[in-house]
Structure formats: structure tokens, C-alpha cells
Amino acid sequence: MVSRGKSRDRIEPRFEDEREDEDMRLDADDRVVGRRAGRSGAKTSGSAGKRGKSVPQRNRKAKSGSGFGLGKLIYWGFVLSIWCGIGVIGLVAYYGSQMPSASSWSIPERPPNMKIVSVEGTVIANRGATGGEALPLEEMSPFIPQAVMAIEDRRFYSHFGVDPLGLVRAVVTNVTSGRAVQGGSTLTQQLAKNLFLSPERTVERKVQEVLLAFWLEQKYTKDQILAMYLNRVFFGSNAYGVEAAARRYFNKSARDVNLGEAALLAGLLKAPSRLSPARDPEAAEARAQVVLQAMLEEGYITQDEIKTAMTQPPTKAKRYWSGAGQYVADLVRDEVTMLIGKVTEDILVETTIDMTLEKKAEAALTESLAAEGEKANASQAALVSIDGTGAIRALVGGRDYAESQFNRAVKAKRQPGSAFKPFVYAAAVENGLRPTSVRNDAPIRIGSWTPENYDQKYRGPVSATQALSESLNTIAAQLVMEVGPAQVIKVAHRMGIESELQNNASIALGTSEVSLLELTAAYAPFMNGGYKATPHIVRRISKADGTLLYENNYLEPPKVLNDGVVAAMNVMMRSVIDHGTGKKAQLAGWEAAGKTGTTQSFRDALFVGYTSNLTTGIWFGNDDGQSMKKVTGGGLPAKAWHDFMTAAHQGLAPAPLPGGDFIEPAPSEDPMTIGTIISDVFQGGGEERYTGEPVYAEEYPAEPVPSQDITGSPGPVPPGDVGGQQSTRRTTLLDLILGQ
């Protein structure tokens, strides 16, 4: 009872303070006493009268209590909001104190981009961390910012960096739809996150994001913030910014993007990898429809424009950067680094590439492989085409860049086979050989090596022109022995071959590995009058503001062949196309010359040829060195060369090869002159120059035939033991004098 009395003592003063009226105090006492009676279960005789009086009083008090409860709720809600505000302010203050001073904040530099263009100014590709250049907002298609704002931040131009209304709308939309449809972050917040913060989802990062958004809004205009966002946001497939994304998915500039494409790009922002048209075109299109509807709701577009956009065919993008121009871009990137060092700002690289020729080159290889590649077991091809100065006009490094980025035209080194023979003949011409000079096509043995012709037949005495046009291996081997492998190597290096070459007799058949680019460039002196054509692809490099950083200069190349050698070589190499192994490369109306090449077991097949306009080399084969099905240089490569060069020369006036008016001096050499005999007698044939066993290779290869000692002697004296079972008796000076 004491405790209850104390309880009453506590309650009654509170009501006396709150109520001045005496009746109210009695009511309070009655209520308290009545509660006590109720608890003890005792009833007084006069309770009924009091009860009759107290019922309406209790009803009035119940109403009064109800009003007090609502006020209490409002009161405590207000108090709670104050404390929450204090907590948020404290949280912001704490995490803000962990950040550097705002005075030191600055926008990180956008990673530099290398914009690579053709001679016509067409963009070939971009190279850099972003995959594309930055565009001013006014240069973009207007549909792009509209689509992005409609789906990502509808109140972008009216909020102050954080959009409370947008946040509430996003929450309501997501709750009613049952899934995450909209995000609450503004574009400014997203930019702040992309520029400064990690992608982790923590309270600290979110607070910092808001603070940075406020700073961005205070420091930059809305247009500047929107431009920064659109030029840096990730669109998937290694594309950062709208320009990179437009070129990646549509192969066009962001300047030219239409409504449907803009909607697709904006839709990617939700999940760049999952919604990529390269991965899931249907999902990308479905998301684009959502964006179009949002644009309609915001008044950016009309219903008719949506209908037009929906009639456009769905976007189909390859899973990777595609097109032969990507091989060019990779080569340019590597060369620019060598020319000017590390790229630290946006630059423009003007190349020597002609995009018309580039597309024709890609088409020639693609069509050849599609038509005959599977049947011939040829899975890859490469092409290089250069002009007389060495400028690379077209380059294709493989069948499909999306499947393999390895550049077979530049980085792959393979045996050229008989395509190396022109350097042997050029060295021999410098040594006195003429197109009409005669050599004996017969079995020959050099040490333990017995090179054979592709058909294992021998023709007897033949001219040098016939020997080259029919790619006779025995004659090439004899010529190497006449001039020496070292001299052949000197001539090849002088003309443009840079790879190391083996100093032995097998060099006659192209057993030393070279790249297609250097081989093609080394043929160019035959077409330009004897001048070295250093291969190059970069014309000019400049900054975005036009400041020149580099400009090439190949205007004064060295003379590497004299006019007589050029004329003689063009006579013989024209015969290859006119009458020999390269007939399938013939061009209507144009003088053309070249050479076929096939390596052992048909692993590689090449054709390198030229007109007075272009020198082009083509290779077919397999990356793993697998043999093709009897594909020779005069087959697939020669036909592809014909297709490309025919397209490349359309509309051009035919011009002859140099040396056509050259008058050949009287021959000064003969296989059986006094000089050669005396040299042979006193020098012993230079047998010590040829060491080691050459690797077998031939124009139309078959499996190597085991070497046989066809003379019975320990080995021939250079220029080789020619003639098989013929007598090995040597001609002496006396025999020559006596006419024997």
C-alpha cells in the first residue's frame, strides 16, 4: 500500500499543475481511486452513482488522451528528426575531415587518346585507355545527352548536385515495380564517383560522393559537368566516353549517332557488360526502348520519332574492335611511341594509309579465304602494299582482328621460299649476269646438298629469264655459288631486308626467315628505279591544338640499284607473270612483275609483285605451321594479288615499269670464259666458303629426297657439280685455246 500511495503522490501533483479547476482534480482522484478499487476488487455501496457520473468523464478523458498521443508523436518525431540531422551533420563532418582540403581538389586529367586517321582524314581507330577522343557537348548528337538525362537524371539542370525529389521518386518507383528500375544518384554524383572514388558501397564513400558533387556544382557549369560525364563514363568493351562507344558499337562518330543508337548507349549505363549489343543484342534493344519511353515522357522526342527509331534495324556489334584498320592502329601506336616517346596528351596521328585501298585489301583476303580457304586448309592471310617511297598504303595483319590481334604482316617471320630469288638474281646481275645468259639446268650437288626443281625434271641449257620465270632451283643454287652467299646477303640488306640471313648456299631457296613487310619493301627498288623504300606508316603527329610534334621525311632515299640492274630484273620478273609461275597475277593493261614463293611441305605460300604504282606482298598459311593442300605462291596468293591490284588500279592511267627503254650493253660474261677458268684454277672454287648443310626448300615443294653422291667425288668445286652423270672432266686453259 505504501508503494501505491507513493504512486498516487507522484501522479496527482502533475495533474494539479496542469489543471487549475477543482473538478478536474476530483476527476483525477476519482480515476486514481477507482483504479485502486478495481485492482482490489472492493466495491462501495455508492459506487453505482459515482459510476454513472464517471462514464462520460472517462469518455472525455479518453478523447483528451487521444489528442495528447498525436501531439506526442509529432513532438518526438520532431525531436528525432533533429537528432538525425545532428547525426548526419556529424557523420558528414567526420568523413569530410578525412578528405583533403577542398582547395586542393582538381579534376583528374583524362587519359590521353591517340586519334589515328588516313590520308583522307577518315578516322581509322583510336588508341589509349579510353578508346576515343573527348568531344565538346555541342559537337555530340543532341540525342545523346537527352537520352542520358531522361534515364539517369531527369532534374539534372534544376538540382544542386543531389536531388532529394529524384531520390524519393526512385525509391517509390523501385518499390512499386518490385525491382531496381531507377537510381537515386545524380549525374553529378556519378561523375564524382568516377573521377575520385572507388566503386565500393560504403557510408563513407557515399558521404564523400555527396560532398564532391556539391563541389563540382559550385565550380563548374551544368554543361561542363554533363560534357565531362559523357566523355568519361564507361560503356563496356573498353570504351570510355560516347565517342569511343559510338565507334565501338556503330563504327561511326558520336557526332552522327541517331535517336535509336543514342537510346542504346544511354541504356548501357545501367549494366555496360550485360547490356552490351556485342554480348546480348536483344537485351540492349529492350533497354533502349525503356530509354525512348523516358525521353517521350520528358518531352525530348515525339511519338512519331519513337516509331521511326523502332523501325531501324537492331544494332549488331562484334564482340571486339573489328576491321583490318585495327591492325594498322596497333602498328601506328607502336611506331608513335618510338618516334615521340610516351604519349601524355591527346594527339592526332596522320598516316599513309589509303582507306579505299585498305578496304579493298581486306575484301580481297576475306573473299579468297571464304571461297577456297577451307578446301585448301589455309586459315590465315596477310597483305602489305606500299608505294615507291615506302609509304604503307594498305596493311592487313590477318583474317579477323576480332579473333586474333597478332599482326602477321609485320611480326610473323617465315621462310619466303623462292620469293627470295630476286635478290640472288640481282646480285648475279651486278656480277655480270644478263637476262639472256645461259645456265645448265641439271642435277647439282653442293657439299651434301642436292637441290631439285619442283617437278624433279631438268631442262638443260636455259636463259636466266626462263630460269627465274619457271623458278628453277638448280639455277638459283648455281648463281649463289657464282657470286657467294655473302654478296647475296649484302644486296638483300641494301634493298631493305633487315632480318639476319644465313650465310650458306641454301639462301638461294629462301630458307632464312623474314617478315612480309620487309620482303615487300625490298622489292620496291625494282619498281621505283632503284631507290630504297624504307617502309613507314606515320606521316605527321600533332597535338589537339595543332602543334606539330613530328613529320617524316623520305624525300631523298639512297640509290641501291643502278639503272641497268633494275632494267634487267624487270625484264626477268615480268616474265614470271607473263609466262611463268605467276600467270594468275596478270593485270589487264598494266605492266606487272613479281615472284612466287612456296616453302617446304606447302607451309607458306607468297606472291610479291609490283607495277609502277604499288608493290604488294601477300601471304597465305596457318599460324601453327600446318601444311596447306598443295597451295603454292602461284595459286591463292597470286589470285588474291590480282584481285586487290585490279581494284587498286581502277581509274588510273597505265604506266610502264622503269627500264623499258634501257639498252643492254654487249654481254661481258660467259660461263666458260678464260677469266672464270683461271679464277677457278687459282682459287680452288672458294670451297671453304660453304660450310654446314643447307635446309631443303623449293618453289613447288615435295618431301626432301635423300642426298646422293651423283658424281662419285667427295664434292663439287663451286659453282657446283652440274649435270648429273655427265663427265666430271674439267676444262683447262689448253682445252679452251685448242677449242676443245
Coordinates of N, CA, C and O in Angstrom, one line a residue, residues 4-135:
R4 N 1.8 2.1 -3.5 CA 0.7 2.7 -4.3 C 0.5 4.2 -3.9 O 0.2 5.0 -4.7
G5 N 0.5 4.4 -2.6 CA 0.4 5.8 -2.1 C 1.4 6.7 -2.7 O 1.1 7.8 -3.1
K6 N 2.6 6.2 -2.7 CA 3.7 7.0 -3.4 C 3.4 7.2 -4.8 O 3.6 8.3 -5.4
S7 N 2.8 6.2 -5.4 CA 2.5 6.3 -6.8 C 1.5 7.4 -7.0 O 1.6 8.2 -7.9
R8 N 0.5 7.5 -6.2 CA -0.6 8.5 -6.3 C 0.0 9.9 -6.1 O -0.3 10.8 -6.7
D9 N 0.9 9.9 -5.1 CA 1.5 11.2 -4.8 C 2.3 11.7 -5.9 O 2.4 12.9 -6.1
R10 N 2.8 10.8 -6.7 CA 3.6 11.3 -7.9 C 2.7 11.8 -9.0 O 3.0 12.7 -9.7
I11 N 1.6 11.2 -9.2 CA 0.7 11.5 -10.3 C -0.1 12.7 -10.1 O -0.3 13.6 -10.9
E12 N -0.7 12.8 -8.8 CA -1.6 13.9 -8.5 C -1.0 15.3 -8.7 O -1.6 16.2 -9.3
P13 N 0.2 15.6 -8.2 CA 0.7 16.9 -8.4 C 0.9 17.3 -9.9 O 0.7 18.4 -10.2
R14 N 1.2 16.2 -10.7 CA 1.3 16.6 -12.1 C 0.0 17.1 -12.7 O 0.0 18.1 -13.4
F15 N -1.1 16.5 -12.3 CA -2.4 17.0 -12.8 C -2.8 18.3 -12.1 O -3.5 19.1 -12.8
E16 N -2.3 18.5 -10.9 CA -2.6 19.8 -10.2 C -1.9 20.9 -11.0 O -2.4 22.0 -11.1
D17 N -0.7 20.6 -11.4 CA 0.0 21.7 -12.2 C -0.6 21.9 -13.5 O -0.6 23.0 -14.0
E18 N -1.2 20.9 -14.1 CA -1.7 21.0 -15.5 C -3.1 21.5 -15.5 O -3.6 22.0 -16.5
R19 N -3.9 21.2 -14.4 CA -5.3 21.6 -14.4 C -5.5 22.5 -13.2 O -5.3 22.1 -12.0
E20 N -6.1 23.7 -13.3 CA -6.4 24.6 -12.3 C -7.8 24.4 -11.7 O -8.1 24.7 -10.6
D21 N -8.7 23.8 -12.4 CA -10.0 23.6 -12.0 C -10.2 22.5 -11.0 O -9.6 21.5 -11.1
E22 N -10.9 22.8 -9.9 CA -11.1 21.8 -8.8 C -11.8 20.5 -9.3 O -11.4 19.4 -8.8
D23 N -12.8 20.7 -10.1 CA -13.5 19.5 -10.6 C -12.5 18.5 -11.3 O -12.7 17.3 -11.2
M24 N -11.6 19.1 -12.0 CA -10.7 18.3 -12.7 C -9.8 17.5 -11.8 O -9.4 16.4 -12.0
R25 N -9.5 18.2 -10.6 CA -8.7 17.4 -9.6 C -9.5 16.3 -9.1 O -8.9 15.2 -8.8
L26 N -10.8 16.5 -8.8 CA -11.6 15.4 -8.3 C -11.7 14.3 -9.3 O -11.7 13.1 -8.9
D27 N -11.9 14.7 -10.5 CA -11.9 13.6 -11.6 C -10.7 12.8 -11.6 O -10.7 11.6 -11.7
A28 N -9.6 13.5 -11.4 CA -8.3 12.8 -11.4 C -8.3 11.8 -10.2 O -7.8 10.7 -10.3
D29 N -8.7 12.3 -9.0 CA -8.7 11.5 -7.8 C -9.6 10.3 -8.0 O -9.3 9.2 -7.6
D30 N -10.8 10.6 -8.5 CA -11.8 9.5 -8.7 C -11.2 8.5 -9.6 O -11.3 7.3 -9.4
R31 N -10.5 8.9 -10.7 CA -9.9 8.0 -11.6 C -8.8 7.1 -10.9 O -8.8 5.9 -11.1
V32 N -8.1 7.8 -10.1 CA -7.0 7.0 -9.4 C -7.6 6.1 -8.4 O -7.2 4.9 -8.3
V33 N -8.6 6.6 -7.5 CA -9.2 5.8 -6.5 C -9.9 4.6 -7.1 O -9.8 3.5 -6.7
G34 N -10.7 4.9 -8.2 CA -11.4 3.9 -8.9 C -10.5 2.8 -9.4 O -10.8 1.6 -9.4
R35 N -9.3 3.2 -9.9 CA -8.4 2.2 -10.4 C -7.9 1.3 -9.2 O -7.8 0.1 -9.4
R36 N -7.7 1.9 -8.0 CA -7.3 1.1 -6.9 C -8.4 0.2 -6.5 O -8.1 -1.0 -6.2
A37 N -9.6 0.6 -6.5 CA -10.7 -0.2 -6.1 C -10.8 -1.4 -7.1 O -11.1 -2.5 -6.7
G38 N -10.7 -1.0 -8.3 CA -10.7 -2.1 -9.4 C -9.7 -3.1 -9.1 O -9.9 -4.3 -9.4
R39 N -8.5 -2.7 -8.7 CA -7.4 -3.6 -8.6 C -7.7 -4.5 -7.4 O -7.3 -5.7 -7.4
S40 N -8.3 -4.0 -6.3 CA -8.6 -4.8 -5.1 C -9.8 -5.6 -5.1 O -10.0 -6.5 -4.4
G41 N -10.6 -5.2 -6.1 CA -11.9 -6.0 -6.3 C -13.0 -5.5 -5.3 O -14.1 -6.0 -5.4
A42 N -12.8 -4.5 -4.4 CA -13.8 -4.0 -3.4 C -14.7 -3.0 -4.1 O -14.2 -2.2 -4.9
K43 N -16.0 -3.0 -3.8 CA -17.0 -2.0 -4.3 C -17.7 -1.4 -3.2 O -18.1 -2.1 -2.2
T44 N -18.0 -0.1 -3.1 CA -18.7 0.6 -2.1 C -20.2 0.6 -2.5 O -20.5 0.5 -3.7
S45 N -21.0 0.9 -1.5 CA -22.4 0.9 -1.8 C -22.8 2.1 -2.7 O -23.8 2.0 -3.4
G46 N -22.1 3.1 -2.7 CA -22.4 4.3 -3.5 C -21.7 4.3 -4.8 O -21.6 5.3 -5.5
S47 N -21.1 3.2 -5.1 CA -20.3 3.2 -6.4 C -21.1 3.3 -7.6 O -20.7 3.8 -8.6
A48 N -22.4 2.9 -7.6 CA -23.2 3.0 -8.8 C -23.4 4.4 -9.2 O -23.3 4.7 -10.3
G49 N -23.7 5.2 -8.2 CA -23.9 6.6 -8.5 C -22.7 7.3 -9.1 O -22.7 8.0 -10.0
K50 N -21.5 7.0 -8.5 CA -20.3 7.6 -9.0 C -20.0 7.0 -10.4 O -19.4 7.7 -11.2
R51 N -20.3 5.7 -10.6 CA -20.0 5.1 -11.9 C -20.8 5.8 -13.0 O -20.3 6.1 -14.0
G52 N -22.1 6.1 -12.6 CA -22.9 6.8 -13.6 C -22.4 8.1 -14.0 O -22.5 8.6 -15.0
K53 N -21.7 8.8 -13.0 CA -21.1 10.1 -13.3 C -19.8 10.0 -14.0 O -19.4 10.9 -14.7
S54 N -19.1 8.9 -13.7 CA -17.7 8.9 -14.2 C -17.6 8.4 -15.6 O -16.6 8.6 -16.3
V55 N -18.6 7.8 -16.1 CA -18.5 7.2 -17.5 C -18.3 8.3 -18.5 O -17.4 8.3 -19.3
P56 N -19.2 9.3 -18.5 CA -18.9 10.4 -19.5 C -17.6 11.1 -19.3 O -17.0 11.6 -20.2
Q57 N -17.3 11.2 -18.0 CA -16.0 11.8 -17.7 C -14.8 11.0 -18.3 O -13.9 11.6 -18.9
R58 N -14.9 9.7 -18.2 CA -13.9 8.9 -18.8 C -13.8 9.0 -20.3 O -12.8 9.0 -20.9
N59 N -15.0 9.1 -20.9 CA -15.0 9.3 -22.4 C -14.4 10.6 -22.8 O -13.6 10.7 -23.8
R60 N -14.6 11.7 -22.0 CA -14.0 12.9 -22.3 C -12.5 12.9 -22.1 O -11.7 13.4 -22.9
K61 N -12.1 12.1 -21.1 CA -10.6 12.0 -20.8 C -10.0 11.1 -21.9 O -8.9 11.4 -22.3
A62 N -10.8 10.1 -22.4 CA -10.2 9.3 -23.5 C -9.9 10.2 -24.7 O -8.9 10.0 -25.4
K63 N -10.9 11.1 -25.0 CA -10.7 12.0 -26.2 C -9.5 12.9 -25.9 O -8.6 13.1 -26.8
S64 N -9.4 13.3 -24.7 CA -8.3 14.2 -24.4 C -7.0 13.4 -24.5 O -6.0 13.9 -25.0
G65 N -6.9 12.2 -24.0 CA -5.7 11.3 -24.1 C -5.3 11.1 -25.6 O -4.2 11.0 -25.9
S66 N -6.3 10.9 -26.4 CA -6.0 10.7 -27.9 C -5.4 11.9 -28.5 O -4.4 11.8 -29.2
G67 N -5.8 13.1 -28.2 CA -5.1 14.3 -28.7 C -3.7 14.4 -28.1 O -2.8 14.8 -28.8
F68 N -3.5 14.0 -26.9 CA -2.2 14.1 -26.3 C -1.3 13.1 -27.1 O -0.1 13.4 -27.3
G69 N -1.7 11.9 -27.5 CA -0.9 11.0 -28.1 C -0.4 11.4 -29.5 O 0.7 11.3 -29.9
L70 N -1.3 12.1 -30.3 CA -0.9 12.7 -31.6 C 0.2 13.8 -31.4 O 1.2 13.8 -32.1
G71 N -0.1 14.6 -30.4 CA 0.9 15.7 -30.2 C 2.2 15.1 -29.8 O 3.3 15.6 -30.1
K72 N 2.1 14.1 -28.9 CA 3.4 13.4 -28.5 C 4.2 12.8 -29.7 O 5.4 12.9 -29.7
L73 N 3.4 12.2 -30.6 CA 4.0 11.7 -31.8 C 4.7 12.7 -32.6 O 5.9 12.5 -33.1
I74 N 4.0 13.8 -32.8 CA 4.6 14.9 -33.6 C 5.9 15.5 -32.8 O 6.9 15.7 -33.5
Y75 N 5.7 15.6 -31.5 CA 6.8 16.1 -30.7 C 8.1 15.2 -30.8 O 9.2 15.7 -31.1
W76 N 7.8 14.0 -30.6 CA 9.0 13.1 -30.6 C 9.5 12.9 -32.1 O 10.7 12.7 -32.3
G77 N 8.6 13.0 -33.0 CA 9.1 12.9 -34.4 C 10.0 14.1 -34.7 O 11.1 13.9 -35.4
F78 N 9.6 15.3 -34.2 CA 10.4 16.4 -34.4 C 11.8 16.3 -33.7 O 12.9 16.6 -34.3
V79 N 11.7 15.8 -32.5 CA 13.0 15.6 -31.8 C 13.9 14.6 -32.5 O 15.1 14.8 -32.6
L80 N 13.3 13.5 -33.0 CA 14.1 12.5 -33.7 C 14.7 13.1 -34.9 O 15.9 12.8 -35.2
S81 N 13.9 13.9 -35.6 CA 14.5 14.5 -36.9 C 15.7 15.4 -36.6 O 16.6 15.4 -37.3
I82 N 15.6 16.1 -35.4 CA 16.7 17.0 -35.1 C 17.9 16.2 -34.8 O 19.0 16.5 -35.2
W83 N 17.7 15.1 -34.0 CA 18.8 14.2 -33.7 C 19.4 13.6 -34.9 O 20.6 13.4 -35.0
C84 N 18.5 13.1 -35.8 CA 19.0 12.5 -37.1 C 19.8 13.5 -37.9 O 20.9 13.2 -38.4
G85 N 19.3 14.8 -37.9 CA 20.1 15.8 -38.6 C 21.4 16.1 -38.0 O 22.4 16.2 -38.7
I86 N 21.4 16.1 -36.7 CA 22.7 16.3 -36.0 C 23.6 15.1 -36.3 O 24.8 15.3 -36.5
G87 N 23.1 13.9 -36.3 CA 23.9 12.7 -36.6 C 24.5 12.8 -38.0 O 25.6 12.5 -38.2
V88 N 23.6 13.2 -39.0 CA 24.1 13.2 -40.4 C 25.2 14.3 -40.5 O 26.2 14.1 -41.2
I89 N 24.9 15.5 -39.9 CA 25.9 16.5 -39.9 C 27.2 16.0 -39.3 O 28.3 16.3 -39.8
G90 N 27.1 15.3 -38.2 CA 28.3 14.8 -37.6 C 29.1 13.8 -38.4 O 30.3 13.8 -38.5
L91 N 28.2 12.9 -39.1 CA 28.8 11.9 -40.0 C 29.5 12.6 -41.2 O 30.6 12.2 -41.5
V92 N 28.8 13.6 -41.7 CA 29.4 14.3 -42.9 C 30.7 15.0 -42.4 O 31.7 15.0 -43.1
A93 N 30.6 15.7 -41.2 CA 31.8 16.4 -40.7 C 33.0 15.4 -40.5 O 34.1 15.7 -40.8
Y94 N 32.7 14.2 -40.0 CA 33.7 13.3 -39.7 C 34.4 12.8 -41.0 O 35.6 12.8 -41.1
Y95 N 33.6 12.3 -41.9 CA 34.1 11.8 -43.2 C 34.7 12.9 -44.0 O 35.7 12.7 -44.8
G96 N 34.1 14.1 -43.9 CA 34.7 15.2 -44.6 C 36.1 15.6 -44.1 O 36.9 16.0 -44.9
S97 N 36.3 15.4 -42.8 CA 37.6 15.7 -42.3 C 38.7 14.8 -42.7 O 39.9 15.1 -42.6
Q98 N 38.2 13.6 -43.2 CA 39.2 12.6 -43.7 C 39.7 12.9 -45.1 O 40.6 12.3 -45.6
M99 N 39.0 13.8 -45.8 CA 39.3 14.2 -47.1 C 40.3 15.3 -47.2 O 40.4 16.1 -46.2
P100 N 41.0 15.4 -48.3 CA 41.9 16.6 -48.4 C 41.2 17.9 -48.5 O 40.0 17.9 -48.7
S101 N 41.9 19.0 -48.2 CA 41.2 20.3 -48.3 C 40.6 20.5 -49.7 O 41.2 20.2 -50.7
A102 N 39.4 21.1 -49.7 CA 38.7 21.4 -50.9 C 39.6 22.3 -51.9 O 39.4 22.2 -53.1
S103 N 40.4 23.1 -51.3 CA 41.3 24.0 -52.1 C 42.2 23.2 -53.0 O 42.8 23.7 -54.0
S104 N 42.5 21.9 -52.6 CA 43.4 21.1 -53.3 C 42.8 20.2 -54.3 O 43.4 19.4 -55.1
W105 N 41.4 20.2 -54.4 CA 40.7 19.3 -55.3 C 40.9 19.8 -56.7 O 40.8 21.0 -57.0
S106 N 41.0 18.9 -57.6 CA 41.1 19.2 -59.0 C 40.6 18.0 -59.9 O 40.7 16.9 -59.4
I107 N 40.1 18.3 -61.0 CA 39.6 17.2 -61.9 C 40.8 16.4 -62.5 O 41.8 17.0 -63.0
P108 N 40.9 15.1 -62.3 CA 42.0 14.3 -62.9 C 42.0 14.5 -64.4 O 41.0 14.5 -65.0
E109 N 43.2 14.5 -64.9 CA 43.4 14.6 -66.4 C 42.8 13.3 -67.0 O 43.0 12.2 -66.5
R110 N 42.0 13.5 -68.1 CA 41.5 12.3 -68.8 C 42.7 11.6 -69.5 O 43.6 12.3 -70.1
P111 N 42.7 10.3 -69.5 CA 43.9 9.6 -70.1 C 44.0 10.0 -71.5 O 43.0 10.2 -72.2
P112 N 45.2 10.2 -72.0 CA 45.4 10.7 -73.4 C 44.9 9.7 -74.4 O 45.0 8.5 -74.2
N113 N 44.5 10.3 -75.5 CA 44.0 9.5 -76.6 C 44.8 9.7 -77.9 O 45.2 10.9 -78.1
M114 N 45.0 8.7 -78.7 CA 45.7 8.8 -79.9 C 44.7 8.6 -81.1 O 44.2 7.5 -81.3
K115 N 44.3 9.7 -81.7 CA 43.4 9.6 -82.9 C 44.2 9.3 -84.1 O 45.0 10.1 -84.5
I116 N 43.9 8.2 -84.8 CA 44.6 7.8 -86.0 C 43.8 8.0 -87.2 O 42.7 7.4 -87.3
V117 N 44.3 8.7 -88.2 CA 43.5 9.0 -89.4 C 44.2 8.6 -90.6 O 45.5 8.5 -90.6
S118 N 43.5 8.4 -91.7 CA 44.1 8.0 -93.0 C 44.5 9.3 -93.8 O 44.3 10.4 -93.3
V119 N 45.0 9.1 -95.0 CA 45.4 10.3 -95.8 C 44.2 11.2 -96.1 O 44.4 12.3 -96.4
E120 N 43.0 10.6 -96.2 CA 41.8 11.3 -96.5 C 41.3 12.0 -95.3 O 40.3 12.8 -95.4
G121 N 41.8 11.7 -94.1 CA 41.3 12.3 -92.9 C 40.2 11.4 -92.2 O 39.7 11.8 -91.1
T122 N 40.0 10.3 -92.7 CA 39.0 9.3 -92.1 C 39.6 8.7 -90.9 O 40.8 8.3 -90.9
V123 N 38.8 8.7 -89.8 CA 39.3 8.0 -88.6 C 39.4 6.5 -88.8 O 38.5 5.8 -89.1
I124 N 40.6 6.0 -88.6 CA 40.9 4.6 -88.7 C 40.6 3.9 -87.4 O 39.9 2.9 -87.3
A125 N 41.1 4.5 -86.3 CA 40.8 4.0 -84.9 C 41.4 4.9 -83.9 O 42.0 5.9 -84.3
N126 N 41.1 4.7 -82.7 CA 41.6 5.4 -81.5 C 42.4 4.4 -80.7 O 42.0 3.3 -80.5
R127 N 43.5 4.9 -80.1 CA 44.3 4.1 -79.2 C 44.5 4.9 -77.9 O 44.8 6.1 -77.9
G128 N 44.4 4.2 -76.8 CA 44.5 4.9 -75.5 C 43.7 4.2 -74.5 O 42.9 3.3 -74.8
A129 N 43.7 4.6 -73.2 CA 43.0 3.9 -72.2 C 41.5 4.1 -72.3 O 40.7 3.2 -71.9
T130 N 41.1 5.2 -73.0 CA 39.6 5.5 -73.1 C 39.0 4.9 -74.4 O 37.9 4.5 -74.4
G131 N 39.8 4.7 -75.4 CA 39.3 4.2 -76.6 C 38.7 5.2 -77.6 O 38.2 4.9 -78.6
G132 N 38.8 6.5 -77.2 CA 38.2 7.5 -78.1 C 38.6 8.9 -77.5 O 38.9 9.1 -76.4
E133 N 38.4 9.9 -78.4 CA 38.7 11.3 -78.0 C 37.6 11.9 -77.3 O 36.4 11.4 -77.3
A134 N 37.8 13.0 -76.6 CA 36.8 13.8 -75.9 C 36.1 14.7 -76.9 O 36.8 15.4 -77.7
L135 N 34.8 14.8 -76.8 CA 34.1 15.7 -77.7 C 33.4 16.8 -76.9 O 32.8 16.5 -75.8

